Short mmCIF file of C-alpha atoms and ligand atoms in Angstrom, two decimals:
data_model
loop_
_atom_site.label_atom_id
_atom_site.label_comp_id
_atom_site.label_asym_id
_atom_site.label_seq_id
_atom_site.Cartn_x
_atom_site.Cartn_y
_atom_site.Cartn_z
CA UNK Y 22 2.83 -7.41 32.24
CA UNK Y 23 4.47 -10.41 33.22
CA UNK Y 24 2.80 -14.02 32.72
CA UNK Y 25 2.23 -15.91 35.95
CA UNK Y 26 4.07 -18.63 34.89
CA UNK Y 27 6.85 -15.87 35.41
CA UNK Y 28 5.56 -14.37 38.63
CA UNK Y 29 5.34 -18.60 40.60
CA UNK Y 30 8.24 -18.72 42.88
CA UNK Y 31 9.46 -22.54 42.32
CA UNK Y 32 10.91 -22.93 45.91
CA UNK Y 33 7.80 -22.62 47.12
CA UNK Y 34 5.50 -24.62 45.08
CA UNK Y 35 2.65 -27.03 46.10
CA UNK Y 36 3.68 -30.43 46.72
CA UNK Y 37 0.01 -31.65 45.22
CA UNK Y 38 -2.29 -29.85 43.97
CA UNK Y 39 -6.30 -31.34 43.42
CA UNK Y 40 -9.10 -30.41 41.23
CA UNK Y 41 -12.66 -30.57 40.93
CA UNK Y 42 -12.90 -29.61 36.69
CA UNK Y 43 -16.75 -28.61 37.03
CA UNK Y 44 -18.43 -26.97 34.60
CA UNK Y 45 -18.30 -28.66 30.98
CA UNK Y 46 -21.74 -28.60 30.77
CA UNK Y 47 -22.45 -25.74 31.31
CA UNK Y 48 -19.90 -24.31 28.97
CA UNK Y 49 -21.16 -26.01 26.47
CA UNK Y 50 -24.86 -24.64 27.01
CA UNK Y 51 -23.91 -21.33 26.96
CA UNK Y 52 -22.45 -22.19 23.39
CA UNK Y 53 -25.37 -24.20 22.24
CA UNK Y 54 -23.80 -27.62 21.80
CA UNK Y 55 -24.84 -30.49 24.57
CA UNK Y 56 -22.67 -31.56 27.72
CA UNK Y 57 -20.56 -34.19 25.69
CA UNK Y 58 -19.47 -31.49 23.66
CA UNK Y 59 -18.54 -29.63 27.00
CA UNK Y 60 -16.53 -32.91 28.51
CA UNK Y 61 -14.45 -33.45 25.30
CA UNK Y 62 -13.30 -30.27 25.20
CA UNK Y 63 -12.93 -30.83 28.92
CA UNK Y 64 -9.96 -32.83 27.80
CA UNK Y 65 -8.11 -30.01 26.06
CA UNK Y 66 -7.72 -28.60 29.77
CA UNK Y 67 -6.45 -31.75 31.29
CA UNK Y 68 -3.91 -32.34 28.73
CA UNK Y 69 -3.21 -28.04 29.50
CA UNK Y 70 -3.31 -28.43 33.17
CA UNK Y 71 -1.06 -31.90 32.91
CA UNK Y 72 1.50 -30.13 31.02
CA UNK Y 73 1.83 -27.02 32.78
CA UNK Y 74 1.92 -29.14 36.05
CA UNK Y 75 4.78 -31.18 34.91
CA UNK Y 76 6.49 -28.68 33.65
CA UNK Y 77 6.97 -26.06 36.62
CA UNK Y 78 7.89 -28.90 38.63
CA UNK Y 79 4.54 -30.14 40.37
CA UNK Y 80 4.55 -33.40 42.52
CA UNK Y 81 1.08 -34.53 42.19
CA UNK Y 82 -2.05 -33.48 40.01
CA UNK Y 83 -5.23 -35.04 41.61
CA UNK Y 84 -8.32 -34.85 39.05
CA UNK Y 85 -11.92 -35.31 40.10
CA UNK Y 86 -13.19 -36.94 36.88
CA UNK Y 87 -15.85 -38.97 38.18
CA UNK Y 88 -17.75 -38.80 41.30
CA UNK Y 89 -19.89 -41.78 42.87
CA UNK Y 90 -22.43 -39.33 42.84
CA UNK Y 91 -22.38 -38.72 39.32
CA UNK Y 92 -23.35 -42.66 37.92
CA UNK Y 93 -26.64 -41.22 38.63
CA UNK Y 94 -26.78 -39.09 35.41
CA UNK Y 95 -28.62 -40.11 32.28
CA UNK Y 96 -27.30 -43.25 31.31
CA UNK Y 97 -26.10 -41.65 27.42
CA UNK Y 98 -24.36 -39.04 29.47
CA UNK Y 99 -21.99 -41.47 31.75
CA UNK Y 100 -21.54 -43.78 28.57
CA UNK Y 101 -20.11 -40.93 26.66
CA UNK Y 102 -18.07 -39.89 30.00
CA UNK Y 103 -16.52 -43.72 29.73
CA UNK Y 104 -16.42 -44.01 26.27
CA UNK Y 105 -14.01 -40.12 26.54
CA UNK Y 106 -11.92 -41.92 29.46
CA UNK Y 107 -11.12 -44.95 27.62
CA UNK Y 108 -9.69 -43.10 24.35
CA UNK Y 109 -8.21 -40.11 26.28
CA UNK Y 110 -6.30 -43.05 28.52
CA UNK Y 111 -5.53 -44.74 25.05
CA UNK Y 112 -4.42 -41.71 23.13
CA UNK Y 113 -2.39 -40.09 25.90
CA UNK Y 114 -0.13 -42.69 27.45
CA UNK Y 115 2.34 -42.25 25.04
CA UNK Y 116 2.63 -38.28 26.07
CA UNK Y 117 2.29 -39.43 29.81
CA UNK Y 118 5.79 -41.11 29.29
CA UNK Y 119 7.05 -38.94 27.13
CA UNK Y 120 6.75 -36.17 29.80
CA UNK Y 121 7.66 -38.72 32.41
CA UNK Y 122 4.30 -38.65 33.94
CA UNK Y 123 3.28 -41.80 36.49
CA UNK Y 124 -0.88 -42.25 36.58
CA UNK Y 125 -2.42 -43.39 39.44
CA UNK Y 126 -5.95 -44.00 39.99
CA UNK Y 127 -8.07 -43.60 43.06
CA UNK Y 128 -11.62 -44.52 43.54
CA UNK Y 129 -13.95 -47.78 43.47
CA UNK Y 130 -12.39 -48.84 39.74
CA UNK Y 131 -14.26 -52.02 40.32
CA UNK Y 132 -17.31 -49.98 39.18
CA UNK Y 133 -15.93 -49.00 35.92
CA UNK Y 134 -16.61 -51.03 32.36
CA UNK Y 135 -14.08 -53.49 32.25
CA UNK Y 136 -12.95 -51.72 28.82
CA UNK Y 137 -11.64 -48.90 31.05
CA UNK Y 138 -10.64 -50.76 33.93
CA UNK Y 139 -7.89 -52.80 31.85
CA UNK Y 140 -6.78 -49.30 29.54
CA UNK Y 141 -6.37 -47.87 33.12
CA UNK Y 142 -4.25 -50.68 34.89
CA UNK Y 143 -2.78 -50.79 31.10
CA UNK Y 144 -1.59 -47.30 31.38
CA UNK Y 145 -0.76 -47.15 35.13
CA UNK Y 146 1.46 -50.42 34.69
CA UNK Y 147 3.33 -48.70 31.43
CA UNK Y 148 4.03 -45.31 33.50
CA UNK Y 149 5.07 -46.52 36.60
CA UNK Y 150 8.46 -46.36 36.92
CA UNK Y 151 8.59 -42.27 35.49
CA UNK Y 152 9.56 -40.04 38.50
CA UNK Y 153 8.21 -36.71 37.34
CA UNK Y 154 4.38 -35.98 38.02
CA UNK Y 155 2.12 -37.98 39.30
CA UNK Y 156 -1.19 -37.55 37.78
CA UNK Y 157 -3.86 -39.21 40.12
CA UNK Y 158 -7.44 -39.72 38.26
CA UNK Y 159 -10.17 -39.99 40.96
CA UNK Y 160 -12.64 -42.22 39.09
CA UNK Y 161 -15.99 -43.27 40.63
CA UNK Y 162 -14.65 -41.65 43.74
CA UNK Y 163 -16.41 -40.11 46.63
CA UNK Y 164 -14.44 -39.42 50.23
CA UNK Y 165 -17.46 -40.96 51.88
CA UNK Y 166 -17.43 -44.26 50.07
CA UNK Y 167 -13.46 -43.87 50.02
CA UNK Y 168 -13.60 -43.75 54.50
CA UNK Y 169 -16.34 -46.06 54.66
CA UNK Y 170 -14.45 -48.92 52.71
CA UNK Y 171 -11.29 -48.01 55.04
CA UNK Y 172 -12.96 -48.45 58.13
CA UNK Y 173 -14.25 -51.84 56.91
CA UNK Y 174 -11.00 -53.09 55.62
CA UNK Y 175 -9.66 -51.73 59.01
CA UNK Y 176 -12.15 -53.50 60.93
CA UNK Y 177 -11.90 -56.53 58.93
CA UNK Y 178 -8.27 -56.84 59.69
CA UNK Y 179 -8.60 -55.99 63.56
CA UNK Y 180 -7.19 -59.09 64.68
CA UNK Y 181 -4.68 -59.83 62.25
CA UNK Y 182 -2.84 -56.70 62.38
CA UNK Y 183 -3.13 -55.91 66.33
CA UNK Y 184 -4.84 -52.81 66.02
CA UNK Y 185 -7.06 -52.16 69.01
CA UNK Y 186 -9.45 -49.75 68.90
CA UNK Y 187 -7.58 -47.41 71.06
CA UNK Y 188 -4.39 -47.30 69.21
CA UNK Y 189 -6.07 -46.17 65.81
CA UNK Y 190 -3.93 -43.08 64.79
CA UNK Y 191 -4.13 -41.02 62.03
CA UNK Y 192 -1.42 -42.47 60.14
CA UNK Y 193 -2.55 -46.08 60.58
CA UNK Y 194 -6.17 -44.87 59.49
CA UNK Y 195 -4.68 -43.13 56.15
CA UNK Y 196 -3.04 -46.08 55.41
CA UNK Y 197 -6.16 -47.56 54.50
CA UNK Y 198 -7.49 -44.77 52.56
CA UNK Y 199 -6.86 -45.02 48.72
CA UNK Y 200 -4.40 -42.03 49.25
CA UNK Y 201 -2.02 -43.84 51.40
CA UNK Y 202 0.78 -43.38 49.44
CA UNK Y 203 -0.01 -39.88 48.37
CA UNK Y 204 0.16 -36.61 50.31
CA UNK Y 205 -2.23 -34.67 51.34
CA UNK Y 206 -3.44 -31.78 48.93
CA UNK Y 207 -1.55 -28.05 49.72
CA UNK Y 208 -4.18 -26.68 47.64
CA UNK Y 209 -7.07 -27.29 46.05
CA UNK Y 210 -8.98 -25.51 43.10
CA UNK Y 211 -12.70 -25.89 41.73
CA UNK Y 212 -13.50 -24.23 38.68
CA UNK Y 213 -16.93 -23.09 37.55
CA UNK Y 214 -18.19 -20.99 40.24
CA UNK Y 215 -19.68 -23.60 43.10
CA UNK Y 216 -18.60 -23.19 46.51
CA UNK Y 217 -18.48 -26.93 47.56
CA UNK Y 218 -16.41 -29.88 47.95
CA UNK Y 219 -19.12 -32.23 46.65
CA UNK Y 220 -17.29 -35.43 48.21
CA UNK Y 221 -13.93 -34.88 47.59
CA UNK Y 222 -11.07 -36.00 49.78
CA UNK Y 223 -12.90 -34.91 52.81
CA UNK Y 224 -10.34 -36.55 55.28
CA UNK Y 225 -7.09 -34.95 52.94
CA UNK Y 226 -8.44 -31.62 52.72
CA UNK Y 227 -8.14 -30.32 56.54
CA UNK Y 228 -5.49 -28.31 55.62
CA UNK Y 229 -5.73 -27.51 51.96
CA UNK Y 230 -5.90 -23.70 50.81
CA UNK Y 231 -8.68 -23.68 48.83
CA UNK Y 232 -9.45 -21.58 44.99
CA UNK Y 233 -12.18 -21.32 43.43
CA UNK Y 234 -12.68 -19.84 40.08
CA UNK Y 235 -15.72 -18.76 37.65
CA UNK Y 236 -13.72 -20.04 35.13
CA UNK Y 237 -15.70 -23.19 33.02
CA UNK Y 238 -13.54 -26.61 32.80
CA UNK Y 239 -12.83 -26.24 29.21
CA UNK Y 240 -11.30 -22.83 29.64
CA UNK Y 241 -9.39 -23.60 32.15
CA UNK Y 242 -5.79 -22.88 30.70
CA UNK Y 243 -2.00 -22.79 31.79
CA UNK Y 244 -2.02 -19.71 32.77
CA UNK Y 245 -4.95 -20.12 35.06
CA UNK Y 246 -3.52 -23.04 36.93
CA UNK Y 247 -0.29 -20.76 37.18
CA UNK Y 248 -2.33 -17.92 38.41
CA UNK Y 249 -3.86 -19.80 41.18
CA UNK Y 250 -0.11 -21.25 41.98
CA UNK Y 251 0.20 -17.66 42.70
CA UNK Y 252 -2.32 -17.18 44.45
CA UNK Y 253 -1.43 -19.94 46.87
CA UNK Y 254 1.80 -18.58 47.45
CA UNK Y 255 0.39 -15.63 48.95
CA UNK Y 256 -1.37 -17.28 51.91
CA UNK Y 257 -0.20 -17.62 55.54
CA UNK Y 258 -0.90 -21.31 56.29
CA UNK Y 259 -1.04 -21.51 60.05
CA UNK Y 260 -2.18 -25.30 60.31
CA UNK Y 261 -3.93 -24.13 63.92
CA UNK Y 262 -0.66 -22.88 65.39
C1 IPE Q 319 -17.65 -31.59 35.28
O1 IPE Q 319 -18.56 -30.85 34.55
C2 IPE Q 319 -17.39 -32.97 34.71
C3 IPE Q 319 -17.97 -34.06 35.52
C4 IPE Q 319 -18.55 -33.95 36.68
C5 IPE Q 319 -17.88 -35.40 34.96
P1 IPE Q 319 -20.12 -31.02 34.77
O2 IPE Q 319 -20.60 -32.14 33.92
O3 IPE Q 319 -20.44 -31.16 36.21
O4 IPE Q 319 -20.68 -29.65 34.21
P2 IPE Q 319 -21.72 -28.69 34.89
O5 IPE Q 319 -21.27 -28.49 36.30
O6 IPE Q 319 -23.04 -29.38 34.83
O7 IPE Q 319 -21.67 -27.44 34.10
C1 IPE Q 320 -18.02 -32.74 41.13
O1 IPE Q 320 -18.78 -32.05 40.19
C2 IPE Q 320 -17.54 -34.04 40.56
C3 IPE Q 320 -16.53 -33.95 39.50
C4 IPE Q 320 -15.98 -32.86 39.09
C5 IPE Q 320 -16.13 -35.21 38.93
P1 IPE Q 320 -20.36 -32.21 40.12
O2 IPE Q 320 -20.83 -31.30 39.05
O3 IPE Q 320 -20.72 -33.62 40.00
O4 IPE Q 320 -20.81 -31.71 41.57
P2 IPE Q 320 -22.12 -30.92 42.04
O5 IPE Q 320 -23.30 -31.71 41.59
O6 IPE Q 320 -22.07 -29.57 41.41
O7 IPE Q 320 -21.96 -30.83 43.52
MG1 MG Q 321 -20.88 -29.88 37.70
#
């Protein structure tokens, strides 16, 4: 049997493609070890999923790696979460270029430790001008917070920019969104088993195919993100017409 990196058709790939990695945790339970155990080895799949992303010829990789939501766990658990982010970002910018990978961030990055804040902007800044993948972390992100804060700065800038409340489209909205210079997802996978968006790009995803897999995080391969790639391909996408 053929791999599926053998069976994508690259004239028809996604333009971006977004994830929700869920499940560390509970990989890790199921193996005896604790969560942290689960989101380090969480990181074996990103660098996996990166790579394979990159190298069919993927546009843009959107991670969920921290939801607004989630600064409500134990505090040791989001330490260890930020202390990860901070030498993953540290340890992998040099790959990033190498593979000609931009990073892009998305998300209230105010909120993180200033540690991570400045090894983000750091690592954005030193991959900017690579013109392969984009790899957009969503950090501290939630789509509520994320259209909330664009309808203020909107509002906010009412009468400077001659916007009146009737000629609010939806491109001059998205430009406010933290997405505005990114696409909207094609598809969109969740791994672990939930059926649920929990807060993700709720305005972007109208038209996303969604995938959702039983697979945990940390087992999430290559040829799993090539398999749903396949997947995708088979679906009509009608878009309401
Ligand atoms: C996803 O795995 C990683 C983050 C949300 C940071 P979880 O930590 O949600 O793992 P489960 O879902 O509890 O198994
Ligand atoms: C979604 O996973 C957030 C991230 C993957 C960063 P969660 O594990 O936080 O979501 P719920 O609690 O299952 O909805
Ligand atoms: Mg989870």
């Amino acid at each position: 049997m053929s791999s599926y990196k053998e069976q994508v058709d690259k004239s028809k790939l996604p333009t971006h493609v977004a994830i929700i990695m869920d499940g560390n945790g509970r990989w890790a339970k199921e193996r005896g070890y604790n969560r942290i155990f689960g989101h380090q080895n969480g990181v074996t799949a990103v660098r996996q999923v990166t790579e394979a992303a990159a190298e069919i010829g993927i546009k843009y990789l959107t991670l969920y790696a921290f939801s607004t939501e989630n600064w409500e766990r134990p505090q040791s658990e989001v330490d260890a979460l930020m202390e990860l982010l901070i030498e993953t970002i540290e340890k992998e910018t040099s790959t990033l270029n190498k593979n000609n990978v931009r990073l892009l961030a998305i998300g209230d990055l105010k909120r993180l430790p200033v540690k991570l804040e400045e090894k983000l902007l750091r690592c954005i800044d030193s991959t900017s001008s690579n013109t392969g993948l984009s790899l957009v972390l969503a950090l501290s992100y939630s789509a509520r917070w994320e259209i909330l804060n664009a309808v203020k700065n909107m509002a906010k800038e009412i009468e400077s920019t001659h916007i009146t409340a009737d000629s609010i489209t939806e491109e001059n909205f998205s430009n406010y969104l933290t997405t505005k210079t990114i696409p909207d997802p094609d598809l969109l996978i969740r791994t672990s088993g939930e059926l649920r968006i929990s807060n993700f790009l709720l305005w972007q995803l109208a038209y996303s195919e969604l995938y959702f897999t039983k697979t945990h995080w940390p087992e999430f391969s290559k040829e799993c993100f090539y398999e749903a790639l396949c997947n995708f391909q088979q679906r009509e996408r009608r878009f309401g017409k």
